[in-house]
């Protein structure tokens, strides 16, 4: 596939700053495959990825729009879609939306993704928060070529936003029976585009992974050492069982849509309570 050149980050920040009249959002939320949350925001203004970044996402289930709008009066940015390494994009392109949020000075970055469940206690539709300092495994992403050029050195993340999400989710679960408490665990980010073989699933389990997907890791990495604190939530769209292969992208989109209602409640509560 032809490689697409990334638009300069400064141009994307400038474009969004003009729309928000130079107000910096309190949080940005990146939506993974089929995740539909934070729709119909107050004072919502929507622009396409093409206009902001010069490229549109090519995967079904990713609408490719940036919405700027308010929850309880607080400005947020919702990034509806992402670019993947498996589409043939360079790391620079994959991290374009998240680096734009970092350079804009957005303090909190919520990342979502669709993932396959490896932990035997997980069910389809569960939400899994990546746990603080043990958040992911990424066997194939180490040699990205971009790390030396990163503005912020890749130091450890703080897990303060993850803790905030956990606390908010516990309160929601206590007050609302629709809201099942969050699972927590380790996400393995693989390159894709194929789903794993059963042998790879065994390998990932033995390495300590609780869920597997094809995104999010680069976006967490670019926040390290910056003023943006990331946290990531996986929607468990399928659960790997011994000797059973999983379905395709359709099944993933369906399960993500089902879980979106709870995720929407969670995000509203997190933003309303200060982050
Ligand atoms: N593997 C990798 N990526 C995924 C999966 C999976 O099982 N489910 C949703 N995205």
PDB file of C-alpha atoms and ligand atoms in Angstrom:
ATOM      1  CA  UNK A   1       0.000   0.000   0.000  1.00  0.00           C
ATOM      2  CA  UNK A   2       1.100   3.537  -0.729  1.00  0.00           C
ATOM      3  CA  UNK A   3       2.408   5.316   2.376  1.00  0.00           C
ATOM      4  CA  UNK A   4       0.540   8.502   3.268  1.00  0.00           C
ATOM      5  CA  UNK A   5       2.535  11.508   4.483  1.00  0.00           C
ATOM      6  CA  UNK A   6       1.459  12.899   7.839  1.00  0.00           C
ATOM      7  CA  UNK A   7       0.341  16.526   7.927  1.00  0.00           C
ATOM      8  CA  UNK A   8       2.426  18.635  10.323  1.00  0.00           C
ATOM      9  CA  UNK A   9       1.057  18.484  13.854  1.00  0.00           C
ATOM     10  CA  UNK A  10       1.235  22.282  14.145  1.00  0.00           C
ATOM     11  CA  UNK A  11      -1.210  22.620  11.236  1.00  0.00           C
ATOM     12  CA  UNK A  12      -3.711  20.263  12.898  1.00  0.00           C
ATOM     13  CA  UNK A  13      -3.388  22.065  16.260  1.00  0.00           C
ATOM     14  CA  UNK A  14      -3.819  25.421  14.544  1.00  0.00           C
ATOM     15  CA  UNK A  15      -6.906  24.208  12.656  1.00  0.00           C
ATOM     16  CA  UNK A  16      -8.608  22.891  15.812  1.00  0.00           C
ATOM     17  CA  UNK A  17      -7.577  25.948  17.866  1.00  0.00           C
ATOM     18  CA  UNK A  18      -9.363  28.227  15.399  1.00  0.00           C
ATOM     19  CA  UNK A  19     -12.560  26.166  15.727  1.00  0.00           C
ATOM     20  CA  UNK A  20     -12.439  26.168  19.542  1.00  0.00           C
ATOM     21  CA  UNK A  21     -11.527  29.878  19.661  1.00  0.00           C
ATOM     22  CA  UNK A  22      -8.252  28.845  21.329  1.00  0.00           C
ATOM     23  CA  UNK A  23      -9.961  27.043  24.218  1.00  0.00           C
ATOM     24  CA  UNK A  24      -8.099  23.786  25.009  1.00  0.00           C
ATOM     25  CA  UNK A  25     -10.367  20.802  25.728  1.00  0.00           C
ATOM     26  CA  UNK A  26     -10.230  19.271  29.233  1.00  0.00           C
ATOM     27  CA  UNK A  27     -10.123  15.813  27.653  1.00  0.00           C
ATOM     28  CA  UNK A  28      -9.958  14.014  24.324  1.00  0.00           C
ATOM     29  CA  UNK A  29     -11.495  10.621  23.651  1.00  0.00           C
ATOM     30  CA  UNK A  30     -10.368   8.345  20.797  1.00  0.00           C
ATOM     31  CA  UNK A  31     -13.043   5.894  19.660  1.00  0.00           C
ATOM     32  CA  UNK A  32     -12.151   2.393  18.475  1.00  0.00           C
ATOM     33  CA  UNK A  33     -13.996   0.131  16.014  1.00  0.00           C
ATOM     34  CA  UNK A  34     -17.766   0.365  16.401  1.00  0.00           C
ATOM     35  CA  UNK A  35     -17.636   2.414  19.634  1.00  0.00           C
ATOM     36  CA  UNK A  36     -20.370   5.069  19.559  1.00  0.00           C
ATOM     37  CA  UNK A  37     -20.313   7.403  22.551  1.00  0.00           C
ATOM     38  CA  UNK A  38     -20.518  11.125  23.370  1.00  0.00           C
ATOM     39  CA  UNK A  39     -22.863  11.893  20.499  1.00  0.00           C
ATOM     40  CA  UNK A  40     -24.953  15.083  20.453  1.00  0.00           C
ATOM     41  CA  UNK A  41     -22.621  17.210  22.604  1.00  0.00           C
ATOM     42  CA  UNK A  42     -23.574  20.744  23.658  1.00  0.00           C
ATOM     43  CA  UNK A  43     -22.364  23.368  21.097  1.00  0.00           C
ATOM     44  CA  UNK A  44     -20.969  20.535  18.949  1.00  0.00           C
ATOM     45  CA  UNK A  45     -18.813  21.396  15.950  1.00  0.00           C
ATOM     46  CA  UNK A  46     -17.667  18.525  13.740  1.00  0.00           C
ATOM     47  CA  UNK A  47     -14.898  18.459  11.167  1.00  0.00           C
ATOM     48  CA  UNK A  48     -13.576  15.543   9.140  1.00  0.00           C
ATOM     49  CA  UNK A  49     -10.206  13.848   9.677  1.00  0.00           C
ATOM     50  CA  UNK A  50      -9.473  14.775   6.087  1.00  0.00           C
ATOM     51  CA  UNK A  51      -9.783  18.486   6.951  1.00  0.00           C
ATOM     52  CA  UNK A  52      -7.805  18.260  10.204  1.00  0.00           C
ATOM     53  CA  UNK A  53      -5.142  15.654   9.425  1.00  0.00           C
ATOM     54  CA  UNK A  54      -5.229  15.503   5.616  1.00  0.00           C
ATOM     55  CA  UNK A  55      -6.214  11.783   5.704  1.00  0.00           C
ATOM     56  CA  UNK A  56      -9.422   9.797   6.335  1.00  0.00           C
ATOM     57  CA  UNK A  57      -9.481   6.436   8.184  1.00  0.00           C
ATOM     58  CA  UNK A  58     -10.034   3.494   5.869  1.00  0.00           C
ATOM     59  CA  UNK A  59     -11.551   0.893   8.231  1.00  0.00           C
ATOM     60  CA  UNK A  60     -15.306   0.203   8.481  1.00  0.00           C
ATOM     61  CA  UNK A  61     -16.646   1.343  11.869  1.00  0.00           C
ATOM     62  CA  UNK A  62     -14.388   4.421  11.989  1.00  0.00           C
ATOM     63  CA  UNK A  63     -16.324   7.503  10.897  1.00  0.00           C
ATOM     64  CA  UNK A  64     -13.297   9.804  10.725  1.00  0.00           C
ATOM     65  CA  UNK A  65     -14.657  12.947  12.378  1.00  0.00           C
ATOM     66  CA  UNK A  66     -13.409  15.184  15.161  1.00  0.00           C
ATOM     67  CA  UNK A  67     -16.198  16.611  17.336  1.00  0.00           C
ATOM     68  CA  UNK A  68     -15.564  19.545  19.636  1.00  0.00           C
ATOM     69  CA  UNK A  69     -18.371  20.062  22.118  1.00  0.00           C
ATOM     70  CA  UNK A  70     -19.287  20.290  25.770  1.00  0.00           C
ATOM     71  CA  UNK A  71     -20.330  17.929  28.553  1.00  0.00           C
ATOM     72  CA  UNK A  72     -21.716  19.915  31.466  1.00  0.00           C
ATOM     73  CA  UNK A  73     -20.125  23.036  30.000  1.00  0.00           C
ATOM     74  CA  UNK A  74     -16.620  21.475  29.771  1.00  0.00           C
ATOM     75  CA  UNK A  75     -15.037  21.379  26.313  1.00  0.00           C
ATOM     76  CA  UNK A  76     -13.981  17.943  25.047  1.00  0.00           C
ATOM     77  CA  UNK A  77     -12.659  16.588  21.738  1.00  0.00           C
ATOM     78  CA  UNK A  78     -14.025  13.295  20.435  1.00  0.00           C
ATOM     79  CA  UNK A  79     -11.852  11.625  17.805  1.00  0.00           C
ATOM     80  CA  UNK A  80     -14.156   9.237  15.991  1.00  0.00           C
ATOM     81  CA  UNK A  81     -11.752   6.779  14.394  1.00  0.00           C
ATOM     82  CA  UNK A  82      -8.069   5.961  14.127  1.00  0.00           C
ATOM     83  CA  UNK A  83      -5.333   4.897  11.735  1.00  0.00           C
ATOM     84  CA  UNK A  84      -3.758   1.459  12.140  1.00  0.00           C
ATOM     85  CA  UNK A  85      -0.341   0.023  11.405  1.00  0.00           C
ATOM     86  CA  UNK A  86      -2.066  -2.879   9.632  1.00  0.00           C
ATOM     87  CA  UNK A  87      -3.478  -0.430   7.067  1.00  0.00           C
ATOM     88  CA  UNK A  88       0.105   0.179   6.028  1.00  0.00           C
ATOM     89  CA  UNK A  89       0.386   3.539   7.787  1.00  0.00           C
ATOM     90  CA  UNK A  90       3.642   4.657   9.367  1.00  0.00           C
ATOM     91  CA  UNK A  91       3.815   5.071  13.146  1.00  0.00           C
ATOM     92  CA  UNK A  92       3.803   8.821  12.544  1.00  0.00           C
ATOM     93  CA  UNK A  93       0.386   8.641  10.878  1.00  0.00           C
ATOM     94  CA  UNK A  94      -1.032   6.188  13.426  1.00  0.00           C
ATOM     95  CA  UNK A  95      -0.137   8.594  16.239  1.00  0.00           C
ATOM     96  CA  UNK A  96      -1.214  11.774  14.424  1.00  0.00           C
ATOM     97  CA  UNK A  97      -4.504  12.289  16.329  1.00  0.00           C
ATOM     98  CA  UNK A  98      -2.962  11.529  19.746  1.00  0.00           C
ATOM     99  CA  UNK A  99       0.175  13.632  19.120  1.00  0.00           C
ATOM    100  CA  UNK A 100      -2.090  16.480  18.044  1.00  0.00           C
ATOM    101  CA  UNK A 101      -3.856  16.271  21.413  1.00  0.00           C
ATOM    102  CA  UNK A 102      -0.491  16.174  23.233  1.00  0.00           C
ATOM    103  CA  UNK A 103       0.835  19.204  21.345  1.00  0.00           C
ATOM    104  CA  UNK A 104      -2.449  21.081  21.844  1.00  0.00           C
ATOM    105  CA  UNK A 105      -1.957  20.610  25.593  1.00  0.00           C
ATOM    106  CA  UNK A 106      -5.042  18.466  26.254  1.00  0.00           C
ATOM    107  CA  UNK A 107      -4.464  17.121  29.791  1.00  0.00           C
ATOM    108  CA  UNK A 108      -6.417  13.844  29.589  1.00  0.00           C
ATOM    109  CA  UNK A 109      -6.535  11.349  26.732  1.00  0.00           C
ATOM    110  CA  UNK A 110      -9.095   8.542  26.942  1.00  0.00           C
ATOM    111  CA  UNK A 111      -8.404   5.769  24.441  1.00  0.00           C
ATOM    112  CA  UNK A 112     -10.908   3.060  23.543  1.00  0.00           C
ATOM    113  CA  UNK A 113     -10.536  -0.046  21.436  1.00  0.00           C
ATOM    114  CA  UNK A 114     -12.248  -3.286  20.497  1.00  0.00           C
ATOM    115  CA  UNK A 115     -10.322  -6.276  21.828  1.00  0.00           C
ATOM    116  CA  UNK A 116     -10.516 -10.045  22.117  1.00  0.00           C
ATOM    117  CA  UNK A 117     -10.771 -11.357  25.677  1.00  0.00           C
ATOM    118  CA  UNK A 118      -8.121 -13.840  26.843  1.00  0.00           C
ATOM    119  CA  UNK A 119      -8.901 -13.840  30.564  1.00  0.00           C
ATOM    120  CA  UNK A 120     -11.269 -16.735  31.373  1.00  0.00           C
ATOM    121  CA  UNK A 121     -13.365 -14.431  33.603  1.00  0.00           C
ATOM    122  CA  UNK A 122     -14.219 -12.054  30.760  1.00  0.00           C
ATOM    123  CA  UNK A 123     -17.517 -11.967  28.847  1.00  0.00           C
ATOM    124  CA  UNK A 124     -18.465 -10.354  25.539  1.00  0.00           C
ATOM    125  CA  UNK A 125     -19.470  -6.755  26.249  1.00  0.00           C
ATOM    126  CA  UNK A 126     -17.198  -6.327  29.285  1.00  0.00           C
ATOM    127  CA  UNK A 127     -15.163  -3.143  29.573  1.00  0.00           C
ATOM    128  CA  UNK A 128     -11.523  -3.654  30.550  1.00  0.00           C
ATOM    129  CA  UNK A 129      -9.441  -0.793  31.908  1.00  0.00           C
ATOM    130  CA  UNK A 130      -5.749  -1.158  31.128  1.00  0.00           C
ATOM    131  CA  UNK A 131      -4.108  -1.240  34.514  1.00  0.00           C
ATOM    132  CA  UNK A 132      -1.714   1.598  35.319  1.00  0.00           C
ATOM    133  CA  UNK A 133       1.954   0.713  35.002  1.00  0.00           C
ATOM    134  CA  UNK A 134       1.390  -2.836  33.684  1.00  0.00           C
ATOM    135  CA  UNK A 135      -0.917  -1.616  30.962  1.00  0.00           C
ATOM    136  CA  UNK A 136       0.318  -3.336  27.802  1.00  0.00           C
ATOM    137  CA  UNK A 137       2.550  -5.763  25.950  1.00  0.00           C
ATOM    138  CA  UNK A 138       3.662  -4.813  22.462  1.00  0.00           C
ATOM    139  CA  UNK A 139       6.046  -7.365  21.055  1.00  0.00           C
ATOM    140  CA  UNK A 140       6.056  -5.991  17.517  1.00  0.00           C
ATOM    141  CA  UNK A 141       5.970  -2.238  18.078  1.00  0.00           C
ATOM    142  CA  UNK A 142       9.391  -1.730  19.634  1.00  0.00           C
ATOM    143  CA  UNK A 143      11.218  -1.004  16.411  1.00  0.00           C
ATOM    144  CA  UNK A 144       8.968   1.831  15.302  1.00  0.00           C
ATOM    145  CA  UNK A 145      11.797   4.027  14.061  1.00  0.00           C
ATOM    146  CA  UNK A 146       9.955   7.032  15.482  1.00  0.00           C
ATOM    147  CA  UNK A 147      11.001   6.726  19.116  1.00  0.00           C
ATOM    148  CA  UNK A 148      14.300   8.641  18.750  1.00  0.00           C
ATOM    149  CA  UNK A 149      12.408  11.491  17.088  1.00  0.00           C
ATOM    150  CA  UNK A 150       9.743  11.784  19.795  1.00  0.00           C
ATOM    151  CA  UNK A 151       9.664  15.169  21.449  1.00  0.00           C
ATOM    152  CA  UNK A 152       8.942  13.651  24.843  1.00  0.00           C
ATOM    153  CA  UNK A 153      11.256  10.906  26.099  1.00  0.00           C
ATOM    154  CA  UNK A 154       9.466   7.573  26.634  1.00  0.00           C
ATOM    155  CA  UNK A 155       9.371   7.562  30.424  1.00  0.00           C
ATOM    156  CA  UNK A 156       6.720   5.903  32.570  1.00  0.00           C
ATOM    157  CA  UNK A 157       3.088   7.018  32.473  1.00  0.00           C
ATOM    158  CA  UNK A 158       1.328   8.012  35.640  1.00  0.00           C
ATOM    159  CA  UNK A 159      -1.818   6.027  36.252  1.00  0.00           C
ATOM    160  CA  UNK A 160      -3.799   8.876  37.829  1.00  0.00           C
ATOM    161  CA  UNK A 161      -6.430   8.958  35.069  1.00  0.00           C
ATOM    162  CA  UNK A 162      -6.915   5.178  35.253  1.00  0.00           C
ATOM    163  CA  UNK A 163      -7.497   5.471  38.983  1.00  0.00           C
ATOM    164  CA  UNK A 164     -10.032   8.223  38.442  1.00  0.00           C
ATOM    165  CA  UNK A 165     -11.910   6.034  35.931  1.00  0.00           C
ATOM    166  CA  UNK A 166     -11.910   3.100  38.359  1.00  0.00           C
ATOM    167  CA  UNK A 167     -13.305   5.202  41.182  1.00  0.00           C
ATOM    168  CA  UNK A 168     -16.004   6.703  38.969  1.00  0.00           C
ATOM    169  CA  UNK A 169     -16.940   3.251  37.645  1.00  0.00           C
ATOM    170  CA  UNK A 170     -17.323   1.854  41.169  1.00  0.00           C
ATOM    171  CA  UNK A 171     -19.678   4.682  42.088  1.00  0.00           C
ATOM    172  CA  UNK A 172     -21.699   4.101  38.915  1.00  0.00           C
ATOM    173  CA  UNK A 173     -21.940   0.364  39.569  1.00  0.00           C
ATOM    174  CA  UNK A 174     -23.153   1.010  43.132  1.00  0.00           C
ATOM    175  CA  UNK A 175     -25.864   3.410  41.943  1.00  0.00           C
ATOM    176  CA  UNK A 176     -26.967   1.777  38.698  1.00  0.00           C
ATOM    177  CA  UNK A 177     -27.558  -1.942  38.125  1.00  0.00           C
ATOM    178  CA  UNK A 178     -27.121  -1.546  34.323  1.00  0.00           C
ATOM    179  CA  UNK A 179     -23.517  -0.613  34.913  1.00  0.00           C
ATOM    180  CA  UNK A 180     -21.338  -3.701  35.422  1.00  0.00           C
ATOM    181  CA  UNK A 181     -18.050  -2.891  37.201  1.00  0.00           C
ATOM    182  CA  UNK A 182     -14.952  -2.563  35.027  1.00  0.00           C
ATOM    183  CA  UNK A 183     -12.591  -5.436  34.468  1.00  0.00           C
ATOM    184  CA  UNK A 184      -8.915  -4.521  34.634  1.00  0.00           C
ATOM    185  CA  UNK A 185      -5.997  -6.125  32.853  1.00  0.00           C
ATOM    186  CA  UNK A 186      -3.073  -6.147  30.457  1.00  0.00           C
ATOM    187  CA  UNK A 187      -3.629  -5.408  26.746  1.00  0.00           C
ATOM    188  CA  UNK A 188      -1.429  -7.026  24.120  1.00  0.00           C
ATOM    189  CA  UNK A 189      -1.138  -4.817  21.032  1.00  0.00           C
ATOM    190  CA  UNK A 190      -0.282  -6.845  17.934  1.00  0.00           C
ATOM    191  CA  UNK A 191       0.248  -5.655  14.403  1.00  0.00           C
ATOM    192  CA  UNK A 192      -2.642  -7.572  12.767  1.00  0.00           C
ATOM    193  CA  UNK A 193      -4.461  -7.463  10.427  1.00  0.00           C
ATOM    194  CA  UNK A 194      -5.337 -11.132  10.954  1.00  0.00           C
ATOM    195  CA  UNK A 195      -6.772 -12.339  14.201  1.00  0.00           C
ATOM    196  CA  UNK A 196      -4.484 -14.570  16.192  1.00  0.00           C
ATOM    197  CA  UNK A 197      -3.934 -18.266  15.707  1.00  0.00           C
ATOM    198  CA  UNK A 198      -4.843 -20.466  18.669  1.00  0.00           C
ATOM    199  CA  UNK A 199      -1.131 -20.973  19.321  1.00  0.00           C
ATOM    200  CA  UNK A 200      -0.617 -17.220  19.477  1.00  0.00           C
ATOM    201  CA  UNK A 201      -3.522 -16.980  21.911  1.00  0.00           C
ATOM    202  CA  UNK A 202      -1.820 -19.572  24.142  1.00  0.00           C
ATOM    203  CA  UNK A 203       1.410 -17.585  23.898  1.00  0.00           C
ATOM    204  CA  UNK A 204      -0.263 -14.301  24.823  1.00  0.00           C
ATOM    205  CA  UNK A 205      -2.022 -15.892  27.781  1.00  0.00           C
ATOM    206  CA  UNK A 206       1.229 -17.359  29.023  1.00  0.00           C
ATOM    207  CA  UNK A 207       2.806 -13.882  28.785  1.00  0.00           C
ATOM    208  CA  UNK A 208       0.104 -12.517  31.082  1.00  0.00           C
ATOM    209  CA  UNK A 209      -2.147 -10.704  28.597  1.00  0.00           C
ATOM    210  CA  UNK A 210      -5.864 -10.371  29.415  1.00  0.00           C
ATOM    211  CA  UNK A 211      -6.982  -8.930  26.063  1.00  0.00           C
ATOM    212  CA  UNK A 212      -5.591  -8.599  22.546  1.00  0.00           C
ATOM    213  CA  UNK A 213      -6.077  -5.962  19.863  1.00  0.00           C
ATOM    214  CA  UNK A 214      -4.328  -4.045  17.103  1.00  0.00           C
ATOM    215  CA  UNK A 215      -4.153  -0.449  18.306  1.00  0.00           C
ATOM    216  CA  UNK A 216      -3.767   1.898  21.300  1.00  0.00           C
ATOM    217  CA  UNK A 217      -0.164   1.072  22.257  1.00  0.00           C
ATOM    218  CA  UNK A 218       1.434   3.758  20.018  1.00  0.00           C
ATOM    219  CA  UNK A 219      -1.048   6.310  21.357  1.00  0.00           C
ATOM    220  CA  UNK A 220      -0.131   5.536  24.970  1.00  0.00           C
ATOM    221  CA  UNK A 221       3.557   5.666  24.086  1.00  0.00           C
ATOM    222  CA  UNK A 222       3.408   9.198  22.645  1.00  0.00           C
ATOM    223  CA  UNK A 223       1.900  10.528  25.888  1.00  0.00           C
ATOM    224  CA  UNK A 224       4.790   9.309  27.992  1.00  0.00           C
ATOM    225  CA  UNK A 225       6.763  12.180  29.471  1.00  0.00           C
ATOM    226  CA  UNK A 226       4.283  14.749  28.099  1.00  0.00           C
ATOM    227  CA  UNK A 227       1.657  16.813  29.909  1.00  0.00           C
ATOM    228  CA  UNK A 228      -1.097  14.493  28.640  1.00  0.00           C
ATOM    229  CA  UNK A 229      -2.145  11.601  30.871  1.00  0.00           C
ATOM    230  CA  UNK A 230      -3.544   8.635  28.936  1.00  0.00           C
ATOM    231  CA  UNK A 231      -5.903   5.881  30.038  1.00  0.00           C
ATOM    232  CA  UNK A 232      -7.336   3.135  27.869  1.00  0.00           C
ATOM    233  CA  UNK A 233     -10.452   0.998  27.954  1.00  0.00           C
ATOM    234  CA  UNK A 234     -10.973  -2.116  25.837  1.00  0.00           C
ATOM    235  CA  UNK A 235     -14.441  -3.228  24.829  1.00  0.00           C
ATOM    236  CA  UNK A 236     -14.278  -7.026  24.900  1.00  0.00           C
ATOM    237  CA  UNK A 237     -15.989  -7.883  21.618  1.00  0.00           C
ATOM    238  CA  UNK A 238     -15.190 -11.611  21.560  1.00  0.00           C
ATOM    239  CA  UNK A 239     -13.757 -14.094  24.043  1.00  0.00           C
ATOM    240  CA  UNK A 240     -11.143 -16.633  23.020  1.00  0.00           C
ATOM    241  CA  UNK A 241     -11.976 -20.175  24.153  1.00  0.00           C
ATOM    242  CA  UNK A 242      -9.733 -23.236  23.789  1.00  0.00           C
ATOM    243  CA  UNK A 243     -10.086 -24.859  20.359  1.00  0.00           C
ATOM    244  CA  UNK A 244     -12.583 -22.276  19.060  1.00  0.00           C
ATOM    245  CA  UNK A 245     -11.850 -19.630  16.436  1.00  0.00           C
ATOM    246  CA  UNK A 246     -13.546 -16.229  16.712  1.00  0.00           C
ATOM    247  CA  UNK A 247     -15.889 -14.516  14.236  1.00  0.00           C
ATOM    248  CA  UNK A 248     -15.048 -11.529  12.057  1.00  0.00           C
ATOM    249  CA  UNK A 249     -15.194  -7.724  12.080  1.00  0.00           C
ATOM    250  CA  UNK A 250     -19.046  -7.701  11.912  1.00  0.00           C
ATOM    251  CA  UNK A 251     -19.300  -9.485  15.247  1.00  0.00           C
ATOM    252  CA  UNK A 252     -16.796  -7.030  16.734  1.00  0.00           C
ATOM    253  CA  UNK A 253     -18.781  -3.995  15.520  1.00  0.00           C
ATOM    254  CA  UNK A 254     -22.016  -5.432  16.926  1.00  0.00           C
ATOM    255  CA  UNK A 255     -20.558  -6.128  20.380  1.00  0.00           C
ATOM    256  CA  UNK A 256     -18.879  -2.702  20.512  1.00  0.00           C
ATOM    257  CA  UNK A 257     -22.185  -1.004  19.768  1.00  0.00           C
ATOM    258  CA  UNK A 258     -23.894  -2.961  22.563  1.00  0.00           C
ATOM    259  CA  UNK A 259     -21.277  -1.939  25.128  1.00  0.00           C
ATOM    260  CA  UNK A 260     -21.288   1.693  24.010  1.00  0.00           C
ATOM    261  CA  UNK A 261     -24.230   2.606  26.279  1.00  0.00           C
ATOM    262  CA  UNK A 262     -22.252   1.756  29.430  1.00  0.00           C
ATOM    263  CA  UNK A 263     -19.125   3.393  28.079  1.00  0.00           C
ATOM    264  CA  UNK A 264     -21.128   6.543  27.371  1.00  0.00           C
ATOM    265  CA  UNK A 265     -22.376   6.639  30.985  1.00  0.00           C
ATOM    266  CA  UNK A 266     -18.823   6.175  32.208  1.00  0.00           C
ATOM    267  CA  UNK A 267     -17.337   8.954  30.074  1.00  0.00           C
ATOM    268  CA  UNK A 268     -20.065  11.423  31.001  1.00  0.00           C
ATOM    269  CA  UNK A 269     -19.486  10.657  34.682  1.00  0.00           C
ATOM    270  CA  UNK A 270     -15.678  10.953  34.364  1.00  0.00           C
ATOM    271  CA  UNK A 271     -15.829  14.294  32.566  1.00  0.00           C
ATOM    272  CA  UNK A 272     -18.534  15.679  34.852  1.00  0.00           C
ATOM    273  CA  UNK A 273     -16.480  14.742  37.898  1.00  0.00           C
ATOM    274  CA  UNK A 274     -13.470  16.778  36.804  1.00  0.00           C
ATOM    275  CA  UNK A 275     -11.324  14.870  34.277  1.00  0.00           C
TER     276      UNK A 275
HETATM  277  N1  LIG B   1      -7.847 -10.056  18.227  1.00  0.00           N
HETATM  278  C1  LIG B   1      -7.299  -8.921  17.742  1.00  0.00           C
HETATM  279  N2  LIG B   1      -7.990  -7.800  17.589  1.00  0.00           N
HETATM  280  C2  LIG B   1      -9.275  -7.782  17.949  1.00  0.00           C
HETATM  281  C3  LIG B   1      -9.895  -8.925  18.467  1.00  0.00           C
HETATM  282  C4  LIG B   1      -9.140 -10.127  18.612  1.00  0.00           C
HETATM  283  O1  LIG B   1      -9.643 -11.167  19.062  1.00  0.00           O
HETATM  284  N3  LIG B   1     -11.191  -8.577  18.736  1.00  0.00           N
HETATM  285  C5  LIG B   1     -11.322  -7.271  18.391  1.00  0.00           C
HETATM  286  N4  LIG B   1     -10.174  -6.781  17.917  1.00  0.00           N
END
